[in-house]
Amino acid sequence: MDLPIRPRRNRKSAAIREMVKETRLAPGNFIYPLFFQEGSESTAIDAMPGCVRHSIDSLVQEAGEAHALGVPAVVLFPRIADELKTRDARECSNDDGLVPRAIRALKKALPEMVVITDVALDPYNADGHDGLVSEDGRILNDETVEVLCQQALCHARAGADIVAPSDMMDGRVAALRDALDAWNFEDVSIMSYTAKYASAYYGPFRGALDSAPRAGDKKTYQMDPSNAREAVLEASLDEAEGADMLMVKPAGAYLDIIAELREASPLPIAAYQVSGEYLMIKAAASTGWLDEEKVMMESLTSIRRAGADMILTYFAKAAAKKLRQG
Ligand code: PBG
């Protein structure tokens, strides 16, 4: 054939493929979500094979191992004891609570590691919602935002580097920025869950933390999976309100949203490969139907290719290890 243009020339050897590679994955792109609980025991999480609800000691150990592999950051998810869950979620701003103690332990052992905290009420709320619930079952926006500010300040006092509001209340980024600045926490960053969809992919996570809503669903605050333009509106608000980083969640089924926000905003974009995405790969690999390591790397590469700078992933440690080995 007379073909002057043969794209296969750029694929002819491993060396050339390496030279023309458009997307690179590095341990520095990963943020490691970690679960933890009160007490000295760690518990395996049935719905998320390979994940553990750590004691604080074991949390520090696991974070240290990830850090040694080049993973720069962790994001913390507590399992709060049932007796501390109340309708006003007041435990969320207790300076002696599980999260502030974990932050202090991490910052003491690993001062260089970036500690990110989740700002939302679901672990603390007897109703299992990210916000306060009224008598008639509505999720209260403005009242919730006030409590979120107390929660973020509590995390900042304990030494958190970044707070990550995952609640999807309107106006929370501006309110958090104001509250942090008023208490001289100008250096604490906000990673906003900008486009967080009402997704069934969160199922295993809610099982891991017993944090599923007691009644109803999260559709009055999390976004409708059908909508993309609305994500751009959320991004413009978060940017104007002072977010330092934007996030899309879930990641794999929302690559178009990642790409769209990448175009729409100059801010760094994070994407959350959530529990259901992790579990689907794990489950298929457990029967030998998929090659776990290859699919793990391909899924992460695709999220980067779509435009994410950072990926929150339960594979952070495993993928960093793989990248180290080459
Ligand atoms: C709650 C929160 C959720 C996740 C992170 N923060 C669950 C939810 O919104 O119901 C999900 C993470 C995952 O599925 O891996 N604020």
mmCIF file of C-alpha atoms and ligand atoms in Angstrom, residues 33 35 48 77 118-123 128-130 164-167 193 196-197 199 201-206 209 211-213 218 221-222 249 272-278 314, ligand 1:
data_model
loop_
_atom_site.group_PDB
_atom_site.id
_atom_site.type_symbol
_atom_site.label_atom_id
_atom_site.label_comp_id
_atom_site.label_asym_id
_atom_site.label_seq_id
_atom_site.Cartn_x
_atom_site.Cartn_y
_atom_site.Cartn_z
ATOM 1 C CA PRO A 33 -8.478 7.436 51.206
ATOM 2 C CA PHE A 35 -10.888 4.399 56.963
ATOM 3 C CA MET A 48 -14.031 -3.559 49.943
ATOM 4 C CA PHE A 77 -12.880 8.761 56.711
ATOM 5 C CA ASP A 118 -13.755 15.090 54.660
ATOM 6 C CA VAL A 119 -16.160 17.847 55.650
ATOM 7 C CA ALA A 120 -19.710 16.467 55.737
ATOM 8 C CA LEU A 121 -22.000 15.290 58.499
ATOM 9 C CA ASP A 122 -22.882 11.751 57.404
ATOM 10 C CA PRO A 123 -20.515 9.892 59.779
ATOM 11 C CA GLY A 128 -26.974 9.325 57.815
ATOM 12 C CA HIS A 129 -27.263 12.436 55.656
ATOM 13 C CA ASP A 130 -24.471 14.858 54.780
ATOM 14 C CA ALA A 164 -12.562 18.704 51.480
ATOM 15 C CA PRO A 165 -16.281 19.502 51.724
ATOM 16 C CA SER A 166 -18.177 16.528 50.247
ATOM 17 C CA ASP A 167 -21.632 17.631 51.420
ATOM 18 C CA TYR A 193 -16.267 18.197 45.860
ATOM 19 C CA LYS A 196 -20.443 15.067 43.272
ATOM 20 C CA TYR A 197 -23.129 12.924 41.725
ATOM 21 C CA SER A 199 -24.265 7.739 42.574
ATOM 22 C CA TYR A 201 -21.151 3.578 43.057
ATOM 23 C CA TYR A 202 -20.855 4.766 46.702
ATOM 24 C CA GLY A 203 -22.563 1.615 47.998
ATOM 25 C CA PRO A 204 -19.514 -0.222 49.371
ATOM 26 C CA PHE A 205 -18.245 2.963 51.101
ATOM 27 C CA ARG A 206 -21.509 3.421 52.976
ATOM 28 C CA LEU A 209 -18.744 3.195 57.495
ATOM 29 C CA SER A 211 -23.203 5.714 56.908
ATOM 30 C CA ALA A 212 -26.089 5.039 54.513
ATOM 31 C CA PRO A 213 -29.037 7.445 54.887
ATOM 32 C CA LYS A 218 -29.135 12.181 48.547
ATOM 33 C CA TYR A 221 -28.067 17.792 47.235
ATOM 34 C CA GLN A 222 -25.868 15.485 45.139
ATOM 35 C CA LYS A 249 -16.824 12.156 41.792
ATOM 36 C CA TYR A 272 -12.385 10.280 43.030
ATOM 37 C CA GLN A 273 -12.256 6.677 41.864
ATOM 38 C CA VAL A 274 -14.908 5.605 44.361
ATOM 39 C CA SER A 275 -15.590 2.418 46.272
ATOM 40 C CA GLY A 276 -17.884 0.888 43.626
ATOM 41 C CA GLU A 277 -15.315 1.441 40.885
ATOM 42 C CA TYR A 278 -12.665 -0.194 43.066
ATOM 43 C CA TYR A 314 -8.089 2.948 47.093
HETATM 44 C C1 PBG B 1 -19.848 11.275 52.284
HETATM 45 C C2 PBG B 1 -18.915 10.636 51.335
HETATM 46 C C3 PBG B 1 -19.239 9.551 50.510
HETATM 47 C C4 PBG B 1 -18.065 9.185 49.843
HETATM 48 C C5 PBG B 1 -17.056 10.060 50.251
HETATM 49 N N1 PBG B 1 -17.606 10.968 51.165
HETATM 50 C C6 PBG B 1 -20.519 8.811 50.385
HETATM 51 C C7 PBG B 1 -21.737 9.520 50.069
HETATM 52 O O1 PBG B 1 -21.771 10.671 49.631
HETATM 53 O O2 PBG B 1 -22.785 8.911 50.303
HETATM 54 C C8 PBG B 1 -17.980 8.043 48.876
HETATM 55 C C9 PBG B 1 -16.631 7.489 48.607
HETATM 56 C C10 PBG B 1 -16.635 6.178 47.931
HETATM 57 O O3 PBG B 1 -17.673 5.602 47.543
HETATM 58 O O4 PBG B 1 -15.520 5.654 47.761
HETATM 59 N N2 PBG B 1 -19.766 12.604 52.521
#
